[in-house]
Coordinates of C-alpha atoms and ligand atoms in Angstrom, one line a residue:
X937 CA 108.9 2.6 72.1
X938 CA 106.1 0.2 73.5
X939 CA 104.7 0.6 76.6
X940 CA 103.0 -1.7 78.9
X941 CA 99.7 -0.2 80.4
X942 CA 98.7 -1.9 84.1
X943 CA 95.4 -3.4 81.8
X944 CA 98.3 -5.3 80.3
X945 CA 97.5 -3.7 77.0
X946 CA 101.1 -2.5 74.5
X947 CA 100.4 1.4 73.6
X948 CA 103.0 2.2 70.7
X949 CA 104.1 5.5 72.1
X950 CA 104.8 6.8 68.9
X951 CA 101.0 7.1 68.3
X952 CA 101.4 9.4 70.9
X953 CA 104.8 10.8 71.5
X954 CA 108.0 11.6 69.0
X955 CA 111.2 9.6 69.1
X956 CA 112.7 13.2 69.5
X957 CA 110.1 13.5 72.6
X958 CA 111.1 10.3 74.3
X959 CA 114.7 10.8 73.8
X960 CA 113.8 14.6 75.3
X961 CA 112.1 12.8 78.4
X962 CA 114.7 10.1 78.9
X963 CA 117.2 12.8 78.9
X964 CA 115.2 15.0 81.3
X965 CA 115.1 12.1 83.7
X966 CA 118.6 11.1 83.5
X967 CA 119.4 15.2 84.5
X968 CA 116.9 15.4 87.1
X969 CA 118.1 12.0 89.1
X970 CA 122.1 12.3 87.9
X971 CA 121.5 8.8 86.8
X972 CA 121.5 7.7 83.8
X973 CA 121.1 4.1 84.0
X974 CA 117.8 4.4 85.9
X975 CA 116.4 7.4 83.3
X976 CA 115.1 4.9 80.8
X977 CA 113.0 3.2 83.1
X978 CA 111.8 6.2 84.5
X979 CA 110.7 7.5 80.9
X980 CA 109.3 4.9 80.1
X981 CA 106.9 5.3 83.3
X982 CA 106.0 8.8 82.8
X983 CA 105.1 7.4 79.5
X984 CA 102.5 5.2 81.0
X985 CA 102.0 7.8 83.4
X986 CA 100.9 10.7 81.0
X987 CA 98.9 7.9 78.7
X988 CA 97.3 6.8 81.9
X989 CA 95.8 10.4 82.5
X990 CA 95.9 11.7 78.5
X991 CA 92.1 13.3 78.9
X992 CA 93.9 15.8 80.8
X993 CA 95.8 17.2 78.3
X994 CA 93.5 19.4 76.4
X995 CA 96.1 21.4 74.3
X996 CA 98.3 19.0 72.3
X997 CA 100.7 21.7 72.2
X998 CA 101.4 22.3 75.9
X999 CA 102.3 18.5 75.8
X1000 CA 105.9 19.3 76.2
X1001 CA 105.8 21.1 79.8
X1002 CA 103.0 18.5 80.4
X1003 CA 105.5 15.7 80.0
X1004 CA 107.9 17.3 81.9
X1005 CA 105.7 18.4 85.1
X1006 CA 105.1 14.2 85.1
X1007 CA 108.7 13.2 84.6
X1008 CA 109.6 15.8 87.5
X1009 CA 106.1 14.0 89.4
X1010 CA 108.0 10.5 88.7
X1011 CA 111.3 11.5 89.5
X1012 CA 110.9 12.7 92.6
X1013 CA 108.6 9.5 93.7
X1014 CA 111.5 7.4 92.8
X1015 CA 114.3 9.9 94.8
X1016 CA 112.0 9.4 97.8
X1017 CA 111.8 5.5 97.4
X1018 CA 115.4 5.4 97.0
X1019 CA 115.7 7.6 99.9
X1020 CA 113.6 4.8 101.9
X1021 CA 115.1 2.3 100.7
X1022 CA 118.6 3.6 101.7
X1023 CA 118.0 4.5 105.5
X1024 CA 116.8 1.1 105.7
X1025 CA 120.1 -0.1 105.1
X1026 CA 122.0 2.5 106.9
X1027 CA 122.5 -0.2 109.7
X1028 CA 124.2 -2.5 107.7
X1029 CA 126.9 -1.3 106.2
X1030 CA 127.3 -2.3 102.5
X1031 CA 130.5 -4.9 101.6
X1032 CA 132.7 -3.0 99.3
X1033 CA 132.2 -5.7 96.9
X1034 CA 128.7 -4.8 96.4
X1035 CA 128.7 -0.7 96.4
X1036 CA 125.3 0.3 95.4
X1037 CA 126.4 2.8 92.2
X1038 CA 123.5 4.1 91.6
X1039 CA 122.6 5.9 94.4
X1040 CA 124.1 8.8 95.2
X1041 CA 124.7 10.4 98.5
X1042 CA 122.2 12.9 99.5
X1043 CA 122.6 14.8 102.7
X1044 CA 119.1 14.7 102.9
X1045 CA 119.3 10.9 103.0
X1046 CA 121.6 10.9 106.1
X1047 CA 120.8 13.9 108.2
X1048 CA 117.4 14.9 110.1
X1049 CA 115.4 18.1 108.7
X1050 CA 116.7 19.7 111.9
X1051 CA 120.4 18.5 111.6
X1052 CA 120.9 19.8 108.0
X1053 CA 119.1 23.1 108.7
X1054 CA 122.0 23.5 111.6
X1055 CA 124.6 22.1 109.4
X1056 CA 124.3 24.7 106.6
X1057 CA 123.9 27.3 109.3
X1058 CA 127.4 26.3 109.7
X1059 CA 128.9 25.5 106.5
X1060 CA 127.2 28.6 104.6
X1061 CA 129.7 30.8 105.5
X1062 CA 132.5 28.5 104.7
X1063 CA 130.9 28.2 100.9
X1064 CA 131.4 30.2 97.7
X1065 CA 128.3 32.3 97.0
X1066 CA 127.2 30.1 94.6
X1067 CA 127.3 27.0 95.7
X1068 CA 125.6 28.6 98.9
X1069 CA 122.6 29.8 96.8
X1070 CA 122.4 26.0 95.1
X1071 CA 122.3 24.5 98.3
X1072 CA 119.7 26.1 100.0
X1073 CA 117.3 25.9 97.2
X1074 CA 118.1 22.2 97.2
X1075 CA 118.0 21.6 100.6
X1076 CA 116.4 24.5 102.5
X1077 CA 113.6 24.9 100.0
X1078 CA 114.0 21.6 99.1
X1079 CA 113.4 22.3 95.6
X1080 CA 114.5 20.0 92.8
X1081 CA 117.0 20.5 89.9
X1082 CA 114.4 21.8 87.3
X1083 CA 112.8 24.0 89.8
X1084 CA 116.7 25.5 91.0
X1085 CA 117.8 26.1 87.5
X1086 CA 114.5 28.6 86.8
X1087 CA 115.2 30.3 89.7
X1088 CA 118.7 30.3 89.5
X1089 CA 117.9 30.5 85.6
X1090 CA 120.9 28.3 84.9
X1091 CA 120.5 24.9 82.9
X1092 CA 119.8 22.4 85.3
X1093 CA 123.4 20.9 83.8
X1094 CA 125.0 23.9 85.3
X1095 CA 122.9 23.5 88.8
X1096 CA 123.5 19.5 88.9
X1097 CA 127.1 20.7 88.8
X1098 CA 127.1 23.1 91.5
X1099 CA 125.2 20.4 93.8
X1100 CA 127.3 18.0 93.1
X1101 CA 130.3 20.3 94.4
X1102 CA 128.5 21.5 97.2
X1103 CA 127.7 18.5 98.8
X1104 CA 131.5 16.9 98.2
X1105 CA 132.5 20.3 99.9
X1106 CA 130.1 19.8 102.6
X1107 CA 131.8 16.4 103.1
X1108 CA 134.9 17.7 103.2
X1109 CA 134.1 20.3 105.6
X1110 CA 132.0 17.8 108.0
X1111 CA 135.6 15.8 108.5
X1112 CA 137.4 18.6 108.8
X1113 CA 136.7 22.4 109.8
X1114 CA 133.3 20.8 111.0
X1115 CA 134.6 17.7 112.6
X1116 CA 134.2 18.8 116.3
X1117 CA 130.3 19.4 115.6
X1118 CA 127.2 17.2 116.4
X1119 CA 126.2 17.4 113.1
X1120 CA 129.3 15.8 111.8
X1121 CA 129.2 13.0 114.4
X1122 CA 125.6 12.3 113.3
X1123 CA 126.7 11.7 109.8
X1124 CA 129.9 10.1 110.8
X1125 CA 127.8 8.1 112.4
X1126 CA 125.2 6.8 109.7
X1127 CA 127.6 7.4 106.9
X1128 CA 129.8 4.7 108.8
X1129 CA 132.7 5.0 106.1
X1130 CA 136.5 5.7 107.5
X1131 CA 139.7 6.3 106.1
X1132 CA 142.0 3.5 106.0
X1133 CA 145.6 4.1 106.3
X1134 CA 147.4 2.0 103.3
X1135 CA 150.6 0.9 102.4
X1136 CA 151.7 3.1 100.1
X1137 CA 154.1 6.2 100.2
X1138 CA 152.3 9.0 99.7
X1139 CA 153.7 10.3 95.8
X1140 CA 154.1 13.9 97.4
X1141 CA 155.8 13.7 100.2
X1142 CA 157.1 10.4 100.3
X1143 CA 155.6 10.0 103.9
X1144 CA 154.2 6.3 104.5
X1145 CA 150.9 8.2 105.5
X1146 CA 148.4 8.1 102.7
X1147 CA 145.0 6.2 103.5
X1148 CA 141.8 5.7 101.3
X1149 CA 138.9 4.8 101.7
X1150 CA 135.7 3.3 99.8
X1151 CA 131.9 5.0 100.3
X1152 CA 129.8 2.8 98.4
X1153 CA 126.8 5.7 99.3
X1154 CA 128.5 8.3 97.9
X1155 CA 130.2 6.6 95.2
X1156 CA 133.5 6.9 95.4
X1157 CA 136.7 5.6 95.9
X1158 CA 139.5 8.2 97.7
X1159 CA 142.6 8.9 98.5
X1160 CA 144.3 11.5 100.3
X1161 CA 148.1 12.1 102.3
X1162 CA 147.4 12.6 106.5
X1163 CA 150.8 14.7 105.9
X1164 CA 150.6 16.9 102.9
X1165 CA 147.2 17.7 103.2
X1166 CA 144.6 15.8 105.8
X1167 CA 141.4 17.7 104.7
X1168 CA 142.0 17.6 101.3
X1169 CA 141.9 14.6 98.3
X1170 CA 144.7 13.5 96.4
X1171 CA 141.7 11.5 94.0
X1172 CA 138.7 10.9 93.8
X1173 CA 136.6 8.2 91.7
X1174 CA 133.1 7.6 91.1
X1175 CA 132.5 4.0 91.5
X1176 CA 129.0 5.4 88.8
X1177 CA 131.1 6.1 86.0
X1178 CA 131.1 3.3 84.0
X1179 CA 134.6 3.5 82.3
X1180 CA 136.2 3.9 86.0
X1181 CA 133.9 1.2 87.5
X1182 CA 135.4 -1.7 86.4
X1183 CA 139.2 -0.8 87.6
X1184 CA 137.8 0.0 90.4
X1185 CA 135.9 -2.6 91.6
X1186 CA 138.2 -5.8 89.7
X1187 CA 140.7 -5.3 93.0
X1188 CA 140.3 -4.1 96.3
X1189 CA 143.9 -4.2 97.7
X1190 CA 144.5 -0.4 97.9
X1191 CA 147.9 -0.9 96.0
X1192 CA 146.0 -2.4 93.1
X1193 CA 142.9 -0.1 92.9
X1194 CA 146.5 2.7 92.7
X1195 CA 147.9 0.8 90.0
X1196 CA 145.5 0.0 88.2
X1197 CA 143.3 3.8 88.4
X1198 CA 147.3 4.7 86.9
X1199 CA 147.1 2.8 84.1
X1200 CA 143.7 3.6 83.0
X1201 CA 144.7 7.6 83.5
X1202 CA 147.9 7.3 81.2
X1203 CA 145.8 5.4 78.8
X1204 CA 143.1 8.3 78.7
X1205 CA 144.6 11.6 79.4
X1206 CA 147.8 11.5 76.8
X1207 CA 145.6 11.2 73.9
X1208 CA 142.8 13.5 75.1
X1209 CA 145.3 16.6 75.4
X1210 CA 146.6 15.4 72.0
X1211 CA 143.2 15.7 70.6
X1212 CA 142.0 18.6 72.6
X1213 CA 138.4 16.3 72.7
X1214 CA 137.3 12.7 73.9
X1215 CA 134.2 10.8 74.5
X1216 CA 132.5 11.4 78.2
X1217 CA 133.6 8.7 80.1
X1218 CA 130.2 8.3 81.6
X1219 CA 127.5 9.5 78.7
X1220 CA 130.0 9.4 75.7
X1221 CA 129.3 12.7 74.2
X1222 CA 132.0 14.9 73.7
X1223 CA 133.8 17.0 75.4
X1224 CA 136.4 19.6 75.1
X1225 CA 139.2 18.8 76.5
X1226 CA 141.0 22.3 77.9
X1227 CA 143.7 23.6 80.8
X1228 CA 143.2 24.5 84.2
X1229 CA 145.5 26.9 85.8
X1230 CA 145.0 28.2 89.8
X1231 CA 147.9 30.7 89.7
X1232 CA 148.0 31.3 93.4
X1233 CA 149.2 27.1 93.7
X1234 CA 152.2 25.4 93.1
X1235 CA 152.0 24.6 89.5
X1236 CA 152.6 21.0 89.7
X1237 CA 149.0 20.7 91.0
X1238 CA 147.1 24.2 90.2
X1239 CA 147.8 23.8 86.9
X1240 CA 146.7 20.7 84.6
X1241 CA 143.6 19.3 82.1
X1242 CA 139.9 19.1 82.6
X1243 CA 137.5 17.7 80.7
X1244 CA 133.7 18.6 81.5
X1245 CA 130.4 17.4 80.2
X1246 CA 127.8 19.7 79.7
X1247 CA 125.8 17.3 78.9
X1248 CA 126.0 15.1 82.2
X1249 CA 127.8 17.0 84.5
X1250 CA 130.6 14.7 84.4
X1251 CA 134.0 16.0 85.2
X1252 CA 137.2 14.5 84.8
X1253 CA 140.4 16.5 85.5
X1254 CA 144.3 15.5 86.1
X1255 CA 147.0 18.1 87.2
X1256 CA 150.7 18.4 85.7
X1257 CA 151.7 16.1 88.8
X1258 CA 148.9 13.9 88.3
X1259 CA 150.7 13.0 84.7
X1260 CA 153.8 12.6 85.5
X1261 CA 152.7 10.1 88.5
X1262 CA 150.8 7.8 86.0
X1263 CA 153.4 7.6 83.4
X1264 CA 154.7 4.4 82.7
X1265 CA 158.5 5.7 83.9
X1266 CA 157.1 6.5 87.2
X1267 CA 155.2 4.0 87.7
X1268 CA 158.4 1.5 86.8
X1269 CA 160.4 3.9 89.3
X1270 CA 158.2 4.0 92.2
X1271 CA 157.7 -0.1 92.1
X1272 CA 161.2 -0.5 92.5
X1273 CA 161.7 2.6 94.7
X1274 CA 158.2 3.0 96.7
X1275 CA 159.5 6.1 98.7
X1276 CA 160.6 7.8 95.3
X1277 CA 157.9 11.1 95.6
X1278 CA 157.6 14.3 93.2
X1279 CA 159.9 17.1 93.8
X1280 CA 159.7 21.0 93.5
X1281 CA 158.8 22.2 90.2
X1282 CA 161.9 23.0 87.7
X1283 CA 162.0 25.2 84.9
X1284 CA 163.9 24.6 81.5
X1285 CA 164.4 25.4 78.1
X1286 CA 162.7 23.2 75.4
X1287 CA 163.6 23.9 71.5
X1288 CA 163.6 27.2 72.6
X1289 CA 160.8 27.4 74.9
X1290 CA 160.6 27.9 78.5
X1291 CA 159.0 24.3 79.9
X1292 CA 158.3 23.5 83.7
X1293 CA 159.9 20.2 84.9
X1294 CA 157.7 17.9 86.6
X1295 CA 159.9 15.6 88.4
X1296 CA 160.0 12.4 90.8
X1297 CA 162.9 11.3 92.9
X1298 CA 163.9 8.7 95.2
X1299 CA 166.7 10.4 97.6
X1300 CA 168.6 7.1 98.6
X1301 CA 169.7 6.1 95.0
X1302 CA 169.1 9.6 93.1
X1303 CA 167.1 7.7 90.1
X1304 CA 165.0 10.1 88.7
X1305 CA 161.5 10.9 86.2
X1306 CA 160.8 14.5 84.6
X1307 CA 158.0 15.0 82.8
X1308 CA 158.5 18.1 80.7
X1309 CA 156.0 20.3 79.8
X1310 CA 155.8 23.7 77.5
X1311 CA 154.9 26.5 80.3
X1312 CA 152.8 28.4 77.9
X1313 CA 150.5 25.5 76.6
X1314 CA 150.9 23.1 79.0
X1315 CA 151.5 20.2 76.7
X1316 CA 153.6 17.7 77.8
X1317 CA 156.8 17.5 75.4
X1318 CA 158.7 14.5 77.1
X1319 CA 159.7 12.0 79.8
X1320 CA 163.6 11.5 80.8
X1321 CA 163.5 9.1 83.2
X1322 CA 167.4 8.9 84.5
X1323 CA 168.0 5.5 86.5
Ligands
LIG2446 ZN1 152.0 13.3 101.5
LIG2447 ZN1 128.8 13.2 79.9

């Protein structure tokens, strides 16, 4: 790797630092931000950074930690930028055409030192322990991912994670159980992004009350049912992950950003549980592809497939229901019968084994898809669609 000094002088890092080390640095950077389009650059600068002030290094072989006190030194400068940058353009709200991927949502961005103090007052209680202890290191203490995981001592994989689902919680909980606070009207306010009710059934309840919505701050594109289940999600897709991106920013119509997320799911998932591995969808290492099962749920939707990066954080996941909305049958059914939506899980034999029937029905005509899958493994076995 080359680098540029300010003197306009090219330094061959090499002379200084492994290919191993800058790989080490660049993947440091990508875990510390969550992004790992900007962790080159960001490399690349504490590079220039730690050549810039190389006297200071004394012991050659301390230069590890040394690195990586300057990558945490850079990373952070950049968070803070970004953090600028964003609260800038808080008052304009961003065309969904032009989501800004890259930077995530932080609570921090969008709430006063005061206003998130009082809102995890609130929400603490309402959190699993752990995700409790993540979020006030990250927010109380306002310590950074490196910095958690030692305390925590976790990998910073592991504490990335547990951020990640504490602030989506916190989100959730800010529209619901929180809704009637201040705090959640202040960040109503500056988050500016509302649901949207859409034309589409709802594939649960058949109940033309499903909405969506698109939070180009946070990332994501989601969709939930007003009926079945108002403070909950039905999906949710990162606009960041750059095998969903481009489904999901090709269309807008909410029908089409449906269809289309559909198509890509049957095309991924399938072939996954088949292999029991795939690529990451967003850092393409692999990943073990293995069952979820929330006994205390119906099974359509506490039981199904995740697959989880360790090494990004990344995680994908689709429940039994989730498989048998995106299969071609379904998807053929519920064009031509939109109300057609999932009905209480059956149990059958298959070959011998007991199987759980996943189906869809529309009521008016009767036409019918099952998705059948073996109750042990949960592997799907079939479709019968009956039209
Ligand atoms: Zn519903
Ligand atoms: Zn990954």
């Amino acid at each position: 790797m080359e680098i540029l000094t300010p003197e306009g002088a090219l330094v061959e890092s090499d002379d200084w630092w492994s290919e191993a080390e800058v790989r080490r640095v660049t993947r440091l950077c990508a875990r510390i931000t969550g992004d790992p389009t900007a962790a080159d650059d960001l490399a690349q600068e504490t590079l220039l950074e730690a050549w810039r002030i190389r006297d200071r290094l004394v012991d050659p072989s301390g230069s590890s930690p040394w690195l990586d006190a300057i990558a945490r030194h850079v990373c952070r400068r950049w968070r803070v930028a970004g953090a600028r940058r964003r609260s800038q353009e808080l008052s304009a709200e961003l065309p969904p055409e032009h989501p800004s991927f890259t930077e995530r949502d932080e609570l921090s961005d969008l709430l006063e030192k005061e206003e998130l103090a009082d809102l995890l007052d609130r929400a603490l209680g309402l959190l699993p322990a752990e995700t409790r202890v993540a979020l006030v290191a990250r927010y109380a203490d306002e310590l950074g991912t490196t910095d958690i995981a030692q305390r925590l001592r976790l990998s910073p994989e592991a504490v990335s994670m547990r951020l990640t689902r504490g602030r989506a919680r916190i989100r959730q909980l800010l529209e619901t159980d929180l809704r009637d606070e201040p705090v959640a009207q202040a960040w109503v306010t500056r988050h500016g992004v509302a649901w949207r009710t859409i034309r589409v059934a709802c594939a649960i309840c058949g109940s033309a009350s499903s909405s969506m919505r698109r939070d180009p701050r946070a990332g994501v594109v989601q969709a939930r049912c007003d009926r079945c289940d108002p403070g909950g999600l039905s999906s949710s897709w990162s606009m960041d992950n750059p095998a969903l991106r481009p489904h999901l920013t090709a269309v807008s119509r909410p029908s089409a950003v449906l269809a289309r997320m559909a198509a890509w799911s049957h095309a991924w998932w399938p072939d996954a549980i088949a292999a029991g591995r795939a690529s990451c969808t967003r850092c393409g290492a692999s990943v073990d592809v293995r069952t979820y099962d929330r006994p205390y749920e119906d099974p359509r939707v506490g039981r199904g497939w995740h697959a989880s990066c360790t090494a990004c954080g990344e995680v994908l996941s689709t429940s039994l229901l989730g498989l048998a909305l995106t299969c071609p049958e379904t998807r053929a059914l519920r064009a031509r019968r939109p109300r057609a939506h999932a009905v209480p899980t059956g149990r059958t034999d298959y070959a011998g084994r007991p199987a759980l029937v996943i189906g869809v029905r529309d009521e008016a005509s009767g036409d019918r898809v099952e998705l059948l899958v073996d109750d042990a493994t949960v592997r799907p076995l079939g479709v019968v669609a009956s039209v």
